[in-house]
Amino acid sequence: MKYDLHVHSKYSFDGIMETRSIVKTAIKKGLDGIAITDHNTIKGGLMAKKYSGESLEVIIGSEITTERGELIGLFLKDEIKSRDSQKVIEEIKSQSGIVVIPHPFDRLRRSTFSPDEDDARLVHCIEGFNSRCLFLKYNLSAVEFAVKFGLAITAGSDAHLENEIGNGITDLHGDPLEALSAGKTKIYGCRSSPINHGLTKLLKWIKRLERSSSEDA
């Protein structure tokens, strides 16, 4: 079963994709499931769930900003309110969710959560392939860390644009929650074009400008 476990919709501050379009694209690309992991909200996942039907499983998630960097919660039912890393992990687990550290060794991102041995005891998964990591070594370091500490390895496109959906695949057998909990995953994918990074930065700038204009009106 092919899942893209890291996708952003328009409900992210740097996203533009409509949830209906995400679902259609994922189905067209032959995916069995996706996780909508918008920044600091589960709104995108909740909306996508309405359009998915039986053709696609939508996992409700969120990529949460903490004082140490970003953490992903999967299989969420409620918004994660805290922005303290330890409390975020506790909130995710209290919902019987899965804690993932995304792009953990990508030194080009200010939002990177750099894990240590203590963190490995608290989380479930490491994102071993993120299609938006510009350098392969960042993903390789993530896989090495996961193997060293016996953590499940996930992959995700980190898609902000439709052409990126499915660029990172986590192969899961059986129930997704059980497979991730047991570490029964295989990953593969292809890296996104650097052009997509530039387009996302442009989108951020446009959305920031729109918010500023709205506040000034």
Tab-separated table of C-alpha atoms in Angstrom:
chain	number	residue	atom	x	y	z
A	1	MET	CA	0.000	0.000	0.000
A	2	LYS	CA	1.571	3.260	-1.164
A	3	TYR	CA	1.281	6.285	1.116
A	4	ASP	CA	2.658	9.808	0.825
A	5	LEU	CA	2.916	10.807	4.489
A	6	HIS	CA	3.797	14.503	4.152
A	7	VAL	CA	1.544	16.770	2.073
A	8	HIS	CA	0.544	20.430	2.550
A	9	SER	CA	-2.699	22.076	1.473
A	10	LYS	CA	-3.801	25.707	1.326
A	11	TYR	CA	-4.312	25.588	5.086
A	12	SER	CA	-0.535	25.821	5.513
A	13	PHE	CA	0.934	29.323	5.540
A	14	ASP	CA	3.095	28.308	2.570
A	15	GLY	CA	0.505	26.149	0.790
A	16	ILE	CA	-1.893	26.727	-2.072
A	17	MET	CA	-3.395	23.347	-2.995
A	18	GLU	CA	-7.111	22.734	-2.618
A	19	THR	CA	-7.806	19.556	-0.659
A	20	ARG	CA	-10.141	18.260	-3.374
A	21	SER	CA	-7.330	18.623	-5.929
A	22	ILE	CA	-4.879	16.838	-3.632
A	23	VAL	CA	-7.215	13.859	-3.362
A	24	LYS	CA	-7.815	13.724	-7.121
A	25	THR	CA	-4.100	13.934	-7.890
A	26	ALA	CA	-3.201	11.260	-5.343
A	27	ILE	CA	-5.777	8.873	-6.806
A	28	LYS	CA	-4.614	9.630	-10.344
A	29	LYS	CA	-1.031	8.800	-9.333
A	30	GLY	CA	-2.089	5.458	-7.923
A	31	LEU	CA	-1.594	6.191	-4.236
A	32	ASP	CA	-3.507	4.223	-1.621
A	33	GLY	CA	-3.286	6.961	0.980
A	34	ILE	CA	-1.907	10.350	1.932
A	35	ALA	CA	-1.300	12.267	5.131
A	36	ILE	CA	-2.257	15.930	5.068
A	37	THR	CA	0.238	17.558	7.430
A	38	ASP	CA	-0.460	21.269	7.328
A	39	HIS	CA	1.536	23.617	9.508
A	40	ASN	CA	-0.003	23.878	12.971
A	41	THR	CA	-3.495	22.752	11.948
A	42	ILE	CA	-5.490	19.658	11.032
A	43	LYS	CA	-8.004	21.607	8.919
A	44	GLY	CA	-6.579	20.340	5.636
A	45	GLY	CA	-6.800	16.718	6.709
A	46	LEU	CA	-10.361	17.121	7.903
A	47	MET	CA	-11.388	18.707	4.607
A	48	ALA	CA	-9.571	16.149	2.454
A	49	LYS	CA	-11.299	13.354	4.352
A	50	LYS	CA	-14.629	14.606	2.996
A	51	TYR	CA	-13.516	14.078	-0.606
A	52	SER	CA	-11.558	10.845	-0.323
A	53	GLY	CA	-14.359	8.265	-0.307
A	54	GLU	CA	-13.234	4.647	-0.568
A	55	SER	CA	-10.617	5.292	-3.260
A	56	LEU	CA	-8.039	6.896	-0.978
A	57	GLU	CA	-7.265	6.851	2.727
A	58	VAL	CA	-6.610	10.270	4.201
A	59	ILE	CA	-4.576	10.380	7.397
A	60	ILE	CA	-5.227	13.533	9.402
A	61	GLY	CA	-1.971	15.062	10.522
A	62	SER	CA	-0.133	18.273	11.258
A	63	GLU	CA	3.420	19.576	11.111
A	64	ILE	CA	3.810	21.458	14.358
A	65	THR	CA	6.300	24.223	15.028
A	66	THR	CA	8.132	23.876	18.347
A	67	GLU	CA	10.994	25.691	20.036
A	68	ARG	CA	13.346	22.986	18.709
A	69	GLY	CA	11.946	22.610	15.224
A	70	GLU	CA	9.082	20.813	13.513
A	71	LEU	CA	7.369	17.594	14.546
A	72	ILE	CA	4.680	15.725	12.638
A	73	GLY	CA	1.683	14.125	14.301
A	74	LEU	CA	-0.276	11.512	12.323
A	75	PHE	CA	-3.741	10.057	13.025
A	76	LEU	CA	-4.811	13.157	14.920
A	77	LYS	CA	-8.335	13.857	16.078
A	78	ASP	CA	-7.876	17.320	17.583
A	79	GLU	CA	-5.625	20.319	17.052
A	80	ILE	CA	-2.265	20.244	18.820
A	81	LYS	CA	-2.337	23.313	21.047
A	82	SER	CA	1.137	23.354	22.573
A	83	ARG	CA	4.273	24.594	20.835
A	84	ASP	CA	6.625	23.081	23.401
A	85	SER	CA	8.298	20.005	21.910
A	86	GLN	CA	7.808	17.715	24.900
A	87	LYS	CA	4.186	18.723	25.331
A	88	VAL	CA	3.543	18.356	21.598
A	89	ILE	CA	4.787	14.768	21.750
A	90	GLU	CA	2.562	14.147	24.768
A	91	GLU	CA	-0.470	15.640	23.002
A	92	ILE	CA	0.061	13.495	19.911
A	93	LYS	CA	0.414	10.346	21.991
A	94	SER	CA	-2.656	11.239	24.048
A	95	GLN	CA	-4.634	11.014	20.788
A	96	SER	CA	-3.053	7.608	20.045
A	97	GLY	CA	-1.177	9.322	17.225
A	98	ILE	CA	2.205	8.692	15.652
A	99	VAL	CA	5.108	11.093	16.267
A	100	VAL	CA	7.410	11.655	13.277
A	101	ILE	CA	10.516	13.827	13.054
A	102	PRO	CA	10.532	15.252	9.501
A	103	HIS	CA	13.712	16.101	7.547
A	104	PRO	CA	15.771	15.793	10.780
A	105	PHE	CA	19.217	16.475	9.344
A	106	ASP	CA	18.427	19.053	6.667
A	107	ARG	CA	20.777	21.854	7.627
A	108	LEU	CA	19.295	24.191	5.033
A	109	ARG	CA	16.023	24.504	6.959
A	110	ARG	CA	15.647	26.694	10.009
A	111	SER	CA	12.713	24.507	11.038
A	112	THR	CA	14.777	21.320	11.396
A	113	PHE	CA	14.373	19.336	14.630
A	114	SER	CA	17.795	17.811	15.356
A	115	PRO	CA	17.193	14.612	17.376
A	116	ASP	CA	19.461	13.009	19.950
A	117	GLU	CA	19.390	9.700	21.798
A	118	ASP	CA	16.860	10.960	24.337
A	119	ASP	CA	14.488	12.025	21.552
A	120	ALA	CA	14.729	8.581	19.972
A	121	ARG	CA	13.028	7.145	23.050
A	122	LEU	CA	10.076	9.502	22.702
A	123	VAL	CA	9.138	9.376	19.011
A	124	HIS	CA	7.839	6.617	16.750
A	125	CYS	CA	9.288	7.453	13.338
A	126	ILE	CA	12.009	9.282	11.466
A	127	GLU	CA	11.343	10.670	8.011
A	128	GLY	CA	14.107	8.902	6.110
A	129	PHE	CA	13.193	10.355	2.738
A	130	ASN	CA	11.879	13.859	2.179
A	131	SER	CA	11.699	14.717	-1.501
A	132	ARG	CA	12.410	18.381	-0.786
A	133	CYS	CA	15.808	17.727	0.793
A	134	LEU	CA	18.207	19.228	-1.718
A	135	PHE	CA	21.099	16.958	-0.748
A	136	LEU	CA	20.897	13.174	-0.523
A	137	LYS	CA	23.183	13.117	2.527
A	138	TYR	CA	20.447	14.641	4.692
A	139	ASN	CA	18.084	11.745	3.978
A	140	LEU	CA	20.879	9.193	4.412
A	141	SER	CA	21.716	10.621	7.840
A	142	ALA	CA	18.055	10.315	8.811
A	143	VAL	CA	17.960	6.650	7.794
A	144	GLU	CA	21.173	5.950	9.716
A	145	PHE	CA	19.721	7.535	12.845
A	146	ALA	CA	16.504	5.527	12.553
A	147	VAL	CA	18.356	2.255	12.076
A	148	LYS	CA	20.687	2.980	14.992
A	149	PHE	CA	17.805	3.514	17.405
A	150	GLY	CA	15.327	1.057	15.933
A	151	LEU	CA	12.765	3.606	14.767
A	152	ALA	CA	10.276	3.212	11.931
A	153	ILE	CA	11.278	5.006	8.734
A	154	THR	CA	8.808	7.043	6.695
A	155	ALA	CA	8.921	8.937	3.417
A	156	GLY	CA	6.963	11.926	2.228
A	157	SER	CA	6.951	14.338	-0.652
A	158	ASP	CA	6.540	17.428	1.553
A	159	ALA	CA	4.405	18.491	-1.397
A	160	HIS	CA	3.291	22.083	-1.654
A	161	LEU	CA	2.481	21.775	-5.367
A	162	GLU	CA	0.500	19.118	-7.214
A	163	ASN	CA	3.453	17.915	-9.293
A	164	GLU	CA	5.204	16.865	-6.076
A	165	ILE	CA	2.483	14.590	-4.681
A	166	GLY	CA	3.768	11.017	-4.544
A	167	ASN	CA	7.441	11.943	-4.794
A	168	GLY	CA	8.009	10.283	-1.408
A	169	ILE	CA	6.389	6.901	-0.793
A	170	THR	CA	6.022	4.865	2.383
A	171	ASP	CA	5.055	1.279	1.586
A	172	LEU	CA	2.828	-0.041	4.376
A	173	HIS	CA	1.423	-3.524	4.764
A	174	GLY	CA	-1.901	-3.967	6.539
A	175	ASP	CA	-3.332	-1.348	8.850
A	176	PRO	CA	-1.252	1.875	8.476
A	177	LEU	CA	-1.294	2.756	12.173
A	178	GLU	CA	-0.196	-0.736	13.173
A	179	ALA	CA	2.457	-0.864	10.447
A	180	LEU	CA	3.990	2.431	11.549
A	181	SER	CA	3.828	1.449	15.211
A	182	ALA	CA	5.601	-1.834	14.444
A	183	GLY	CA	8.152	-0.268	12.099
A	184	LYS	CA	7.002	-2.352	9.118
A	185	THR	CA	7.770	0.154	6.374
A	186	LYS	CA	9.675	0.469	3.131
A	187	ILE	CA	10.481	3.804	1.551
A	188	TYR	CA	11.369	5.138	-1.867
A	189	GLY	CA	10.918	8.228	-3.980
A	190	CYS	CA	12.449	10.905	-6.155
A	191	ARG	CA	13.642	14.345	-5.212
A	192	SER	CA	11.623	17.415	-6.150
A	193	SER	CA	12.998	20.015	-8.502
A	194	PRO	CA	14.678	23.002	-6.818
A	195	ILE	CA	12.285	25.125	-8.875
A	196	ASN	CA	9.500	24.041	-6.531
A	197	HIS	CA	11.388	25.567	-3.591
A	198	GLY	CA	11.486	28.895	-5.412
A	199	LEU	CA	7.790	28.724	-6.227
A	200	THR	CA	6.960	28.000	-2.585
A	201	LYS	CA	8.966	31.007	-1.422
A	202	LEU	CA	7.066	33.137	-3.927
A	203	LEU	CA	3.763	31.783	-2.582
A	204	LYS	CA	4.827	32.631	0.974
A	205	TRP	CA	5.595	36.176	-0.087
A	206	ILE	CA	2.273	36.572	-1.918
A	207	LYS	CA	0.227	35.196	1.012
A	208	ARG	CA	2.118	37.405	3.452
A	209	LEU	CA	1.414	40.424	1.255
A	210	GLU	CA	-2.284	39.502	1.040
A	211	ARG	CA	-2.527	39.225	4.819
A	212	SER	CA	-0.801	42.553	5.271
A	213	SER	CA	-3.143	44.244	2.778
A	214	SER	CA	-6.179	42.716	4.488
A	215	GLU	CA	-5.059	43.946	7.893
A	216	ASP	CA	-4.434	47.445	6.556
A	217	ALA	CA	-7.853	47.635	4.857
